[in-house]
Amino acid sequence: MEIIMSIVAGILFAAGIYNLLQKQLLRIVIGTVILSNGAHLFILTMGKLKRGAPPVLETGISEYTDPLPQALILTSIVISFGLTSLLLVLSYRAAQENNTDNMEKLRGNHDE
């Protein structure tokens, strides 16, 4: 199961980087969202997909799950949500001010 999750995380990384290299601002924002989801899957996979009891000490339970990857993913989700909202606001503002969402035109690298 971990190999399938690793392949899916790799596909998400590839799709995210592909979208980051596009010219439209919205595709760049979508690329960051996909890239962060790939990072969440990668953290979960590296924490080993184990089954066990919740990490609450009780008698008679010998195998517990590791809560650290889940805590890291939860923190990462909050950070990626904040980053996504910031990028959406900045890209909306830039598109409204310059009447375009093309990165080449925003950089001034267009022929006129």
The first five atom37 places (N, CA, C, CB, O) and aatype in JSON, in Angstrom:
{
  "aatype": [12, 6, 9, 9, 12, 15, 9, 19, 0, 7, 9, 10, 13, 0, 0, 7, 9, 18, 2, 10, 10, 5, 11, 5, 10, 10, 1, 9, 19, 9, 7, 16, 19, 9, 10, 15, 2, 7, 0, 8, 10, 13, 9, 10, 16, 12, 7, 11, 10, 11, 1, 7, 0, 14, 14, 19, 10, 6, 16, 7, 9, 15, 6, 18, 16, 3, 14, 10, 14, 5, 0, 10, 9, 10, 16, 15, 9, 19, 9, 15, 13, 7, 10, 16, 15, 10, 10, 10, 19, 10, 15, 18, 1, 0, 0, 5, 6, 2, 2, 16, 3, 2, 12, 6, 11, 10, 1, 7, 2, 8, 3, 6],
  "atom_mask": [
    [1, 1, 1, 1, 1],
    [1, 1, 1, 1, 1],
    [1, 1, 1, 1, 1],
    [1, 1, 1, 1, 1],
    [1, 1, 1, 1, 1],
    [1, 1, 1, 1, 1],
    [1, 1, 1, 1, 1],
    [1, 1, 1, 1, 1],
    [1, 1, 1, 1, 1],
    [1, 1, 1, 0, 1],
    [1, 1, 1, 1, 1],
    [1, 1, 1, 1, 1],
    [1, 1, 1, 1, 1],
    [1, 1, 1, 1, 1],
    [1, 1, 1, 1, 1],
    [1, 1, 1, 0, 1],
    [1, 1, 1, 1, 1],
    [1, 1, 1, 1, 1],
    [1, 1, 1, 1, 1],
    [1, 1, 1, 1, 1],
    [1, 1, 1, 1, 1],
    [1, 1, 1, 1, 1],
    [1, 1, 1, 1, 1],
    [1, 1, 1, 1, 1],
    [1, 1, 1, 1, 1],
    [1, 1, 1, 1, 1],
    [1, 1, 1, 1, 1],
    [1, 1, 1, 1, 1],
    [1, 1, 1, 1, 1],
    [1, 1, 1, 1, 1],
    [1, 1, 1, 0, 1],
    [1, 1, 1, 1, 1],
    [1, 1, 1, 1, 1],
    [1, 1, 1, 1, 1],
    [1, 1, 1, 1, 1],
    [1, 1, 1, 1, 1],
    [1, 1, 1, 1, 1],
    [1, 1, 1, 0, 1],
    [1, 1, 1, 1, 1],
    [1, 1, 1, 1, 1],
    [1, 1, 1, 1, 1],
    [1, 1, 1, 1, 1],
    [1, 1, 1, 1, 1],
    [1, 1, 1, 1, 1],
    [1, 1, 1, 1, 1],
    [1, 1, 1, 1, 1],
    [1, 1, 1, 0, 1],
    [1, 1, 1, 1, 1],
    [1, 1, 1, 1, 1],
    [1, 1, 1, 1, 1],
    [1, 1, 1, 1, 1],
    [1, 1, 1, 0, 1],
    [1, 1, 1, 1, 1],
    [1, 1, 1, 1, 1],
    [1, 1, 1, 1, 1],
    [1, 1, 1, 1, 1],
    [1, 1, 1, 1, 1],
    [1, 1, 1, 1, 1],
    [1, 1, 1, 1, 1],
    [1, 1, 1, 0, 1],
    [1, 1, 1, 1, 1],
    [1, 1, 1, 1, 1],
    [1, 1, 1, 1, 1],
    [1, 1, 1, 1, 1],
    [1, 1, 1, 1, 1],
    [1, 1, 1, 1, 1],
    [1, 1, 1, 1, 1],
    [1, 1, 1, 1, 1],
    [1, 1, 1, 1, 1],
    [1, 1, 1, 1, 1],
    [1, 1, 1, 1, 1],
    [1, 1, 1, 1, 1],
    [1, 1, 1, 1, 1],
    [1, 1, 1, 1, 1],
    [1, 1, 1, 1, 1],
    [1, 1, 1, 1, 1],
    [1, 1, 1, 1, 1],
    [1, 1, 1, 1, 1],
    [1, 1, 1, 1, 1],
    [1, 1, 1, 1, 1],
    [1, 1, 1, 1, 1],
    [1, 1, 1, 0, 1],
    [1, 1, 1, 1, 1],
    [1, 1, 1, 1, 1],
    [1, 1, 1, 1, 1],
    [1, 1, 1, 1, 1],
    [1, 1, 1, 1, 1],
    [1, 1, 1, 1, 1],
    [1, 1, 1, 1, 1],
    [1, 1, 1, 1, 1],
    [1, 1, 1, 1, 1],
    [1, 1, 1, 1, 1],
    [1, 1, 1, 1, 1],
    [1, 1, 1, 1, 1],
    [1, 1, 1, 1, 1],
    [1, 1, 1, 1, 1],
    [1, 1, 1, 1, 1],
    [1, 1, 1, 1, 1],
    [1, 1, 1, 1, 1],
    [1, 1, 1, 1, 1],
    [1, 1, 1, 1, 1],
    [1, 1, 1, 1, 1],
    [1, 1, 1, 1, 1],
    [1, 1, 1, 1, 1],
    [1, 1, 1, 1, 1],
    [1, 1, 1, 1, 1],
    [1, 1, 1, 1, 1],
    [1, 1, 1, 0, 1],
    [1, 1, 1, 1, 1],
    [1, 1, 1, 1, 1],
    [1, 1, 1, 1, 1],
    [1, 1, 1, 1, 1]
  ],
  "atom_positions": [
    [[0.83, -1.2, 0.0], [0.0, 0.0, 0.0], [0.87, 1.25, 0.0], [-0.94, 0.0, 1.21], [0.5, 2.26, -0.6]],
    [[2.02, 1.19, 0.68], [2.88, 2.38, 0.73], [3.48, 2.71, -0.62], [3.99, 2.18, 1.75], [3.72, 3.88, -0.93]],
    [[3.72, 1.69, -1.45], [4.28, 1.96, -2.77], [3.25, 2.67, -3.65], [4.74, 0.66, -3.44], [3.61, 3.54, -4.45]],
    [[1.98, 2.31, -3.51], [0.93, 2.98, -4.29], [0.79, 4.44, -3.84], [-0.43, 2.24, -4.14], [0.64, 5.34, -4.66]],
    [[0.84, 4.66, -2.53], [0.76, 6.03, -2.02], [1.97, 6.86, -2.46], [0.65, 6.02, -0.48], [1.83, 8.05, -2.74]],
    [[3.14, 6.24, -2.52], [4.33, 6.95, -2.99], [4.2, 7.33, -4.46], [5.59, 6.1, -2.78], [4.6, 8.42, -4.86]],
    [[3.64, 6.42, -5.26], [3.44, 6.72, -6.68], [2.42, 7.85, -6.85], [2.97, 5.46, -7.44], [2.62, 8.75, -7.67]],
    [[1.35, 7.81, -6.09], [0.33, 8.87, -6.17], [0.92, 10.22, -5.72], [-0.9, 8.51, -5.28], [0.64, 11.25, -6.33]],
    [[1.75, 10.2, -4.67], [2.4, 11.44, -4.22], [3.34, 11.96, -5.31], [3.19, 11.21, -2.9], [3.41, 13.17, -5.53]],
    [[4.06, 11.07, -5.98], [4.93, 11.49, -7.08], [4.15, 12.09, -8.24], [0.0, 0.0, 0.0], [4.58, 13.07, -8.84]],
    [[3.0, 11.49, -8.55], [2.15, 12.03, -9.62], [1.63, 13.41, -9.23], [0.97, 11.09, -9.92], [1.58, 14.31, -10.06]],
    [[1.24, 13.58, -7.96], [0.78, 14.89, -7.51], [1.91, 15.93, -7.56], [0.23, 14.8, -6.08], [1.67, 17.07, -7.94]],
    [[3.13, 15.52, -7.18], [4.27, 16.44, -7.29], [4.5, 16.84, -8.74], [5.54, 15.8, -6.71], [4.73, 18.02, -9.03]],
    [[4.45, 15.87, -9.65], [4.68, 16.17, -11.07], [3.6, 17.09, -11.62], [4.73, 14.87, -11.88], [3.9, 18.04, -12.35]],
    [[2.33, 16.81, -11.29], [1.24, 17.67, -11.77], [1.33, 19.07, -11.17], [-0.12, 17.04, -11.44], [1.04, 20.05, -11.84]],
    [[1.73, 19.16, -9.9], [1.87, 20.46, -9.26], [2.98, 21.29, -9.87], [0.0, 0.0, 0.0], [2.81, 22.49, -10.1]],
    [[4.11, 20.66, -10.14], [5.23, 21.39, -10.75], [4.89, 21.79, -12.19], [6.52, 20.54, -10.73], [5.26, 22.88, -12.63]],
    [[4.18, 20.91, -12.91], [3.75, 21.27, -14.26], [2.85, 22.51, -14.23], [2.99, 20.09, -14.92], [3.02, 23.4, -15.06]],
    [[1.92, 22.57, -13.29], [1.04, 23.73, -13.2], [1.77, 24.98, -12.71], [-0.13, 23.43, -12.28], [1.4, 26.09, -13.07]],
    [[2.8, 24.8, -11.9], [3.58, 25.96, -11.46], [4.32, 26.62, -12.61], [4.57, 25.56, -10.38], [4.61, 27.81, -12.56]],
    [[4.63, 25.86, -13.64], [5.39, 26.39, -14.77], [4.51, 26.97, -15.88], [6.25, 25.31, -15.34], [5.01, 27.32, -16.94]],
    [[3.21, 27.07, -15.64], [2.29, 27.62, -16.64], [2.3, 29.15, -16.6], [0.87, 27.09, -16.41], [2.9, 29.75, -15.72]],
    [[1.64, 29.76, -17.57], [1.64, 31.22, -17.68], [0.49, 31.9, -16.95], [1.6, 31.61, -19.11], [0.61, 33.07, -16.59]],
    [[-0.61, 31.19, -16.72], [-1.77, 31.81, -16.08], [-1.62, 31.74, -14.56], [-3.07, 31.11, -16.53], [-1.14, 30.75, -14.0]],
    [[-2.05, 32.82, -13.91], [-1.93, 32.9, -12.45], [-2.76, 31.85, -11.73], [-2.34, 34.28, -11.98], [-2.31, 31.29, -10.73]],
    [[-3.96, 31.56, -12.23], [-4.81, 30.59, -11.56], [-4.2, 29.19, -11.63], [-6.21, 30.58, -12.2], [-4.31, 28.42, -10.67]],
    [[-3.56, 28.86, -12.73], [-2.89, 27.55, -12.82], [-1.71, 27.47, -11.85], [-2.4, 27.3, -14.25], [-1.43, 26.39, -11.32]],
    [[-1.05, 28.56, -11.61], [0.06, 28.58, -10.64], [-0.48, 28.34, -9.23], [0.83, 29.93, -10.7], [0.12, 27.6, -8.46]],
    [[-1.6, 28.95, -8.91], [-2.22, 28.74, -7.59], [-2.67, 27.29, -7.45], [-3.42, 29.7, -7.38], [-2.46, 26.67, -6.41]],
    [[-3.3, 26.74, -8.49], [-3.72, 25.34, -8.47], [-2.51, 24.42, -8.33], [-4.51, 24.99, -9.75], [-2.58, 23.4, -7.66]],
    [[-1.39, 24.79, -8.96], [-0.17, 24.0, -8.83], [0.35, 23.96, -7.4], [0.0, 0.0, 0.0], [0.84, 22.93, -6.95]],
    [[0.25, 25.08, -6.69], [0.68, 25.07, -5.29], [-0.24, 24.21, -4.43], [0.73, 26.49, -4.73], [0.23, 23.56, -3.49]],
    [[-1.53, 24.21, -4.73], [-2.48, 23.37, -3.99], [-2.17, 21.89, -4.23], [-3.95, 23.69, -4.4], [-2.12, 21.1, -3.28]],
    [[-1.96, 21.53, -5.48], [-1.66, 20.13, -5.8], [-0.33, 19.72, -5.18], [-1.63, 19.91, -7.32], [-0.2, 18.6, -4.68]],
    [[0.65, 20.6, -5.22], [1.96, 20.3, -4.63], [1.87, 20.1, -3.12], [2.95, 21.42, -4.95], [2.52, 19.21, -2.57]],
    [[1.06, 20.92, -2.46], [0.91, 20.75, -1.02], [0.17, 19.47, -0.68], [0.19, 21.94, -0.42], [0.47, 18.83, 0.33]],
    [[-0.81, 19.07, -1.51], [-1.49, 17.8, -1.28], [-0.54, 16.62, -1.48], [-2.7, 17.66, -2.22], [-0.62, 15.62, -0.77]],
    [[0.36, 16.74, -2.44], [1.38, 15.7, -2.61], [2.3, 15.62, -1.41], [0.0, 0.0, 0.0], [2.72, 14.53, -1.02]],
    [[2.62, 16.77, -0.81], [3.45, 16.77, 0.39], [2.72, 16.13, 1.56], [3.87, 18.2, 0.75], [3.34, 15.43, 2.37]],
    [[1.42, 16.35, 1.67], [0.63, 15.71, 2.74], [0.66, 14.2, 2.6], [-0.83, 16.22, 2.72], [0.86, 13.48, 3.58]],
    [[0.46, 13.71, 1.38], [0.51, 12.27, 1.13], [1.89, 11.71, 1.41], [0.09, 11.96, -0.3], [2.03, 10.61, 1.94]],
    [[2.93, 12.47, 1.04], [4.3, 12.02, 1.27], [4.6, 11.91, 2.77], [5.3, 12.99, 0.61], [5.22, 10.94, 3.2]],
    [[4.17, 12.88, 3.54], [4.38, 12.82, 5.0], [3.64, 11.63, 5.6], [3.92, 14.13, 5.67], [4.17, 10.93, 6.45]],
    [[2.41, 11.41, 5.15], [1.63, 10.28, 5.65], [2.29, 8.95, 5.29], [0.2, 10.33, 5.09], [2.32, 8.04, 6.11]],
    [[2.81, 8.84, 4.09], [3.45, 7.61, 3.66], [4.76, 7.37, 4.4], [3.71, 7.63, 2.16], [5.06, 6.24, 4.77]],
    [[5.52, 8.41, 4.63], [6.79, 8.24, 5.34], [6.6, 7.9, 6.81], [7.63, 9.5, 5.21], [7.5, 7.37, 7.45]],
    [[5.42, 8.2, 7.34], [5.1, 7.83, 8.72], [4.67, 6.38, 8.85], [0.0, 0.0, 0.0], [4.3, 5.95, 9.94]],
    [[4.7, 5.62, 7.77], [4.3, 4.22, 7.69], [2.82, 4.08, 7.98], [5.12, 3.35, 8.66], [2.32, 4.52, 9.02]],
    [[2.13, 3.46, 7.06], [0.7, 3.26, 7.19], [0.46, 2.06, 8.1], [0.02, 3.06, 5.79], [0.36, 0.92, 7.63]],
    [[0.37, 2.31, 9.37], [0.18, 1.24, 10.35], [-1.24, 1.28, 10.89], [1.19, 1.36, 11.5], [-1.88, 2.33, 10.96]],
    [[-1.7, 0.1, 11.26], [-2.98, 0.0, 11.95], [-2.7, -0.31, 13.4], [-3.91, -1.07, 11.31], [-1.81, -1.1, 13.72]],
    [[-3.45, 0.27, 14.26], [-3.28, 0.03, 15.67], [-4.25, 0.86, 16.47], [0.0, 0.0, 0.0], [-5.14, 1.52, 15.92]],
    [[-4.07, 0.82, 17.75], [-4.95, 1.57, 18.65], [-4.57, 3.05, 18.63], [-4.87, 1.0, 20.08], [-3.45, 3.4, 18.27]],
    [[-5.5, 3.91, 19.02], [-5.14, 5.32, 19.17], [-4.04, 5.48, 20.22], [-6.38, 6.16, 19.57], [-3.92, 4.65, 21.12]],
    [[-3.24, 6.53, 20.12], [-2.11, 6.69, 21.04], [-2.52, 7.13, 22.44], [-1.13, 7.68, 20.47], [-2.08, 8.17, 22.93]],
    [[-3.38, 6.34, 23.07], [-3.8, 6.57, 24.44], [-3.37, 5.35, 25.24], [-5.36, 6.82, 24.55], [-3.73, 4.22, 24.9]],
    [[-2.6, 5.57, 26.29], [-2.06, 4.44, 27.05], [-3.16, 3.71, 27.8], [-0.99, 4.92, 28.02], [-3.85, 4.28, 28.65]],
    [[-3.31, 2.45, 27.47], [-4.26, 1.57, 28.15], [-3.6, 0.21, 28.33], [-5.6, 1.45, 27.35], [-2.66, -0.13, 27.62]],
    [[-4.08, -0.54, 29.27], [-3.52, -1.87, 29.5], [-4.05, -2.84, 28.45], [-3.84, -2.37, 30.92], [-5.2, -2.74, 28.01]],
    [[-3.2, -3.78, 28.07], [-3.59, -4.83, 27.14], [-3.4, -4.47, 25.68], [0.0, 0.0, 0.0], [-3.64, -5.32, 24.81]],
    [[-2.97, -3.27, 25.36], [-2.74, -2.87, 23.97], [-1.24, -2.81, 23.73], [-3.42, -1.5, 23.63], [-0.51, -2.14, 24.46]],
    [[-0.79, -3.52, 22.7], [0.65, -3.58, 22.46], [1.1, -2.73, 21.28], [1.07, -5.01, 22.24], [2.27, -2.37, 21.2]],
    [[0.2, -2.41, 20.34], [0.61, -1.68, 19.15], [-0.21, -0.4, 19.02], [0.44, -2.56, 17.89], [-1.44, -0.43, 18.96]],
    [[0.49, 0.72, 18.97], [-0.14, 2.02, 18.84], [0.22, 2.64, 17.5], [0.29, 2.95, 20.0], [1.26, 2.31, 16.92]],
    [[-0.62, 3.53, 17.0], [-0.27, 4.29, 15.81], [0.56, 5.5, 16.21], [-1.55, 4.72, 15.04], [0.49, 5.98, 17.34]],
    [[1.34, 5.98, 15.26], [2.2, 7.13, 15.53], [1.41, 8.41, 15.25], [3.5, 7.07, 14.65], [0.96, 8.61, 14.13]],
    [[1.23, 9.29, 16.23], [0.44, 10.5, 16.01], [1.23, 11.64, 15.35], [-0.12, 10.98, 17.32], [0.63, 12.63, 14.94]],
    [[2.54, 11.51, 15.25], [3.35, 12.61, 14.72], [3.04, 12.92, 13.26], [4.82, 12.28, 14.86], [2.86, 14.1, 12.94]],
    [[2.96, 11.94, 12.33], [2.62, 12.3, 10.95], [1.26, 12.98, 10.83], [2.64, 11.07, 10.07], [1.08, 13.88, 10.01]],
    [[0.3, 12.55, 11.64], [-1.01, 13.17, 11.59], [-0.96, 14.61, 12.07], [-2.01, 12.38, 12.42], [-1.64, 15.48, 11.51]],
    [[-0.18, 14.88, 13.09], [-0.03, 16.25, 13.59], [0.69, 17.13, 12.57], [0.73, 16.26, 14.93], [0.33, 18.29, 12.37]],
    [[1.71, 16.57, 11.92], [2.42, 17.33, 10.89], [1.52, 17.65, 9.7], [3.65, 16.55, 10.41], [1.56, 18.75, 9.16]],
    [[0.7, 16.68, 9.3], [-0.21, 16.91, 8.18], [-1.25, 17.95, 8.54], [-0.88, 15.6, 7.76], [-1.58, 18.8, 7.72]],
    [[-1.78, 17.88, 9.74], [-2.77, 18.87, 10.16], [-2.17, 20.28, 10.15], [-3.29, 18.54, 11.57], [-2.82, 21.23, 9.7]],
    [[-0.95, 20.43, 10.63], [-0.28, 21.72, 10.59], [-0.04, 22.16, 9.15], [1.05, 21.66, 11.35], [-0.21, 23.33, 8.81]],
    [[0.36, 21.22, 8.31], [0.63, 21.53, 6.91], [-0.64, 21.93, 6.17], [1.27, 20.33, 6.22], [-0.6, 22.79, 5.29]],
    [[-1.77, 21.33, 6.51], [-3.04, 21.7, 5.88], [-3.4, 23.14, 6.22], [-4.16, 20.75, 6.33], [-3.85, 23.89, 5.35]],
    [[-3.2, 23.53, 7.45], [-3.51, 24.9, 7.86], [-2.6, 25.89, 7.15], [-3.37, 25.05, 9.39], [-3.05, 26.94, 6.68]],
    [[-1.32, 25.57, 7.07], [-0.38, 26.46, 6.39], [-0.69, 26.55, 4.9], [1.06, 25.97, 6.6], [-0.64, 27.64, 4.33]],
    [[-0.99, 25.42, 4.26], [-1.28, 25.45, 2.83], [-2.6, 26.18, 2.54], [-1.35, 24.03, 2.27], [-2.72, 26.82, 1.49]],
    [[-3.57, 26.1, 3.44], [-4.81, 26.87, 3.26], [-4.52, 28.36, 3.33], [-5.86, 26.47, 4.33], [-5.04, 29.13, 2.52]],
    [[-3.72, 28.78, 4.29], [-3.35, 30.19, 4.39], [-2.58, 30.66, 3.17], [0.0, 0.0, 0.0], [-2.82, 31.76, 2.67]],
    [[-1.65, 29.84, 2.69], [-0.87, 30.19, 1.5], [-1.76, 30.27, 0.27], [0.24, 29.17, 1.28], [-1.61, 31.18, -0.56]],
    [[-2.7, 29.33, 0.14], [-3.61, 29.34, -1.0], [-4.49, 30.59, -1.0], [-4.48, 28.09, -1.0], [-4.69, 31.21, -2.04]],
    [[-5.01, 30.95, 0.16], [-5.86, 32.15, 0.21], [-5.05, 33.4, -0.09], [-6.53, 32.27, 1.59], [-5.54, 34.31, -0.76]],
    [[-3.81, 33.46, 0.4], [-2.96, 34.62, 0.09], [-2.66, 34.69, -1.4], [-1.65, 34.55, 0.88], [-2.73, 35.77, -1.99]],
    [[-2.33, 33.56, -2.02], [-2.04, 33.56, -3.45], [-3.26, 33.91, -4.28], [-1.51, 32.21, -3.88], [-3.15, 34.6, -5.3]],
    [[-4.44, 33.45, -3.86], [-5.65, 33.81, -4.6], [-5.94, 35.31, -4.54], [-6.85, 33.03, -4.05], [-6.32, 35.91, -5.54]],
    [[-5.75, 35.89, -3.37], [-5.99, 37.33, -3.23], [-4.96, 38.13, -4.04], [-5.94, 37.75, -1.75], [-5.31, 39.1, -4.71]],
    [[-3.7, 37.73, -3.97], [-2.67, 38.45, -4.72], [-2.85, 38.31, -6.22], [-1.29, 37.94, -4.32], [-2.66, 39.28, -6.96]],
    [[-3.22, 37.12, -6.69], [-3.41, 36.94, -8.13], [-4.66, 37.68, -8.61], [-3.51, 35.45, -8.47], [-4.66, 38.22, -9.72]],
    [[-5.7, 37.71, -7.8], [-6.9, 38.47, -8.17], [-6.59, 39.96, -8.26], [-8.03, 38.23, -7.16], [-7.01, 40.63, -9.21]],
    [[-5.86, 40.46, -7.29], [-5.51, 41.88, -7.29], [-4.61, 42.24, -8.47], [-4.81, 42.25, -5.97], [-4.79, 43.28, -9.11]],
    [[-3.63, 41.37, -8.76], [-2.74, 41.62, -9.89], [-3.5, 41.57, -11.21], [-1.59, 40.62, -9.91], [-3.23, 42.37, -12.11]],
    [[-4.43, 40.64, -11.33], [-5.21, 40.55, -12.57], [-6.14, 41.75, -12.72], [-6.02, 39.26, -12.6], [-6.35, 42.22, -13.84]],
    [[-6.7, 42.26, -11.64], [-7.57, 43.43, -11.71], [-6.8, 44.7, -12.04], [-8.32, 43.6, -10.4], [-7.27, 45.53, -12.81]],
    [[-5.63, 44.85, -11.46], [-4.82, 46.05, -11.7], [-4.25, 46.09, -13.11], [-3.69, 46.14, -10.69], [-4.16, 47.16, -13.72]],
    [[-3.85, 44.94, -13.65], [-3.15, 44.9, -14.93], [-4.0, 44.39, -16.08], [-1.94, 44.05, -14.81], [-3.52, 44.32, -17.21]],
    [[-5.24, 44.04, -15.81], [-6.17, 43.54, -16.83], [-5.66, 42.3, -17.56], [-6.45, 44.62, -17.82], [-6.01, 42.09, -18.73]],
    [[-4.87, 41.5, -16.91], [-4.39, 40.24, -17.49], [-3.97, 39.3, -16.36], [-3.21, 40.5, -18.46], [-3.63, 39.73, -15.26]],
    [[-4.0, 38.01, -16.68], [-3.48, 37.03, -15.72], [-2.31, 36.27, -16.31], [-4.58, 36.07, -15.3], [-1.88, 35.26, -15.75]],
    [[-1.8, 36.73, -17.43], [-0.66, 36.1, -18.09], [0.64, 36.57, -17.45], [-0.67, 36.4, -19.6], [0.89, 37.77, -17.37]],
    [[1.46, 35.64, -17.0], [2.71, 36.0, -16.32], [3.7, 36.69, -17.25], [3.35, 34.76, -15.74], [4.45, 37.56, -16.81]],
    [[3.7, 36.33, -18.53], [4.62, 36.98, -19.47], [4.27, 38.46, -19.62], [4.58, 36.29, -20.84], [5.16, 39.31, -19.69]],
    [[2.99, 38.77, -19.67], [2.57, 40.17, -19.8], [2.8, 40.93, -18.49], [1.09, 40.26, -20.2], [3.12, 42.11, -18.51]],
    [[2.63, 40.25, -17.36], [2.88, 40.91, -16.08], [4.37, 41.23, -15.89], [2.38, 40.04, -14.92], [4.72, 42.23, -15.27]],
    [[5.23, 40.37, -16.43], [6.68, 40.62, -16.34], [7.13, 41.67, -17.34], [7.46, 39.33, -16.56], [8.22, 42.24, -17.19]],
    [[6.32, 41.93, -18.36], [6.7, 42.89, -19.4], [7.45, 42.25, -20.54], [0.0, 0.0, 0.0], [8.13, 42.95, -21.28]],
    [[7.35, 40.94, -20.7], [8.06, 40.21, -21.74], [7.15, 39.89, -22.91], [8.65, 38.93, -21.18], [7.17, 38.76, -23.41]],
    [[6.36, 40.83, -23.36], [5.47, 40.58, -24.49], [5.8, 41.54, -25.62], [4.0, 40.74, -24.06], [6.35, 42.62, -25.41]],
    [[5.47, 41.12, -26.82], [5.75, 41.95, -27.99], [4.54, 42.84, -28.27], [6.09, 41.08, -29.23], [3.4, 42.37, -28.29]],
    [[4.8, 44.1, -28.49], [3.74, 45.03, -28.84], [4.13, 45.82, -30.05], [3.42, 45.97, -27.67], [3.36, 46.67, -30.52]]
  ]
}
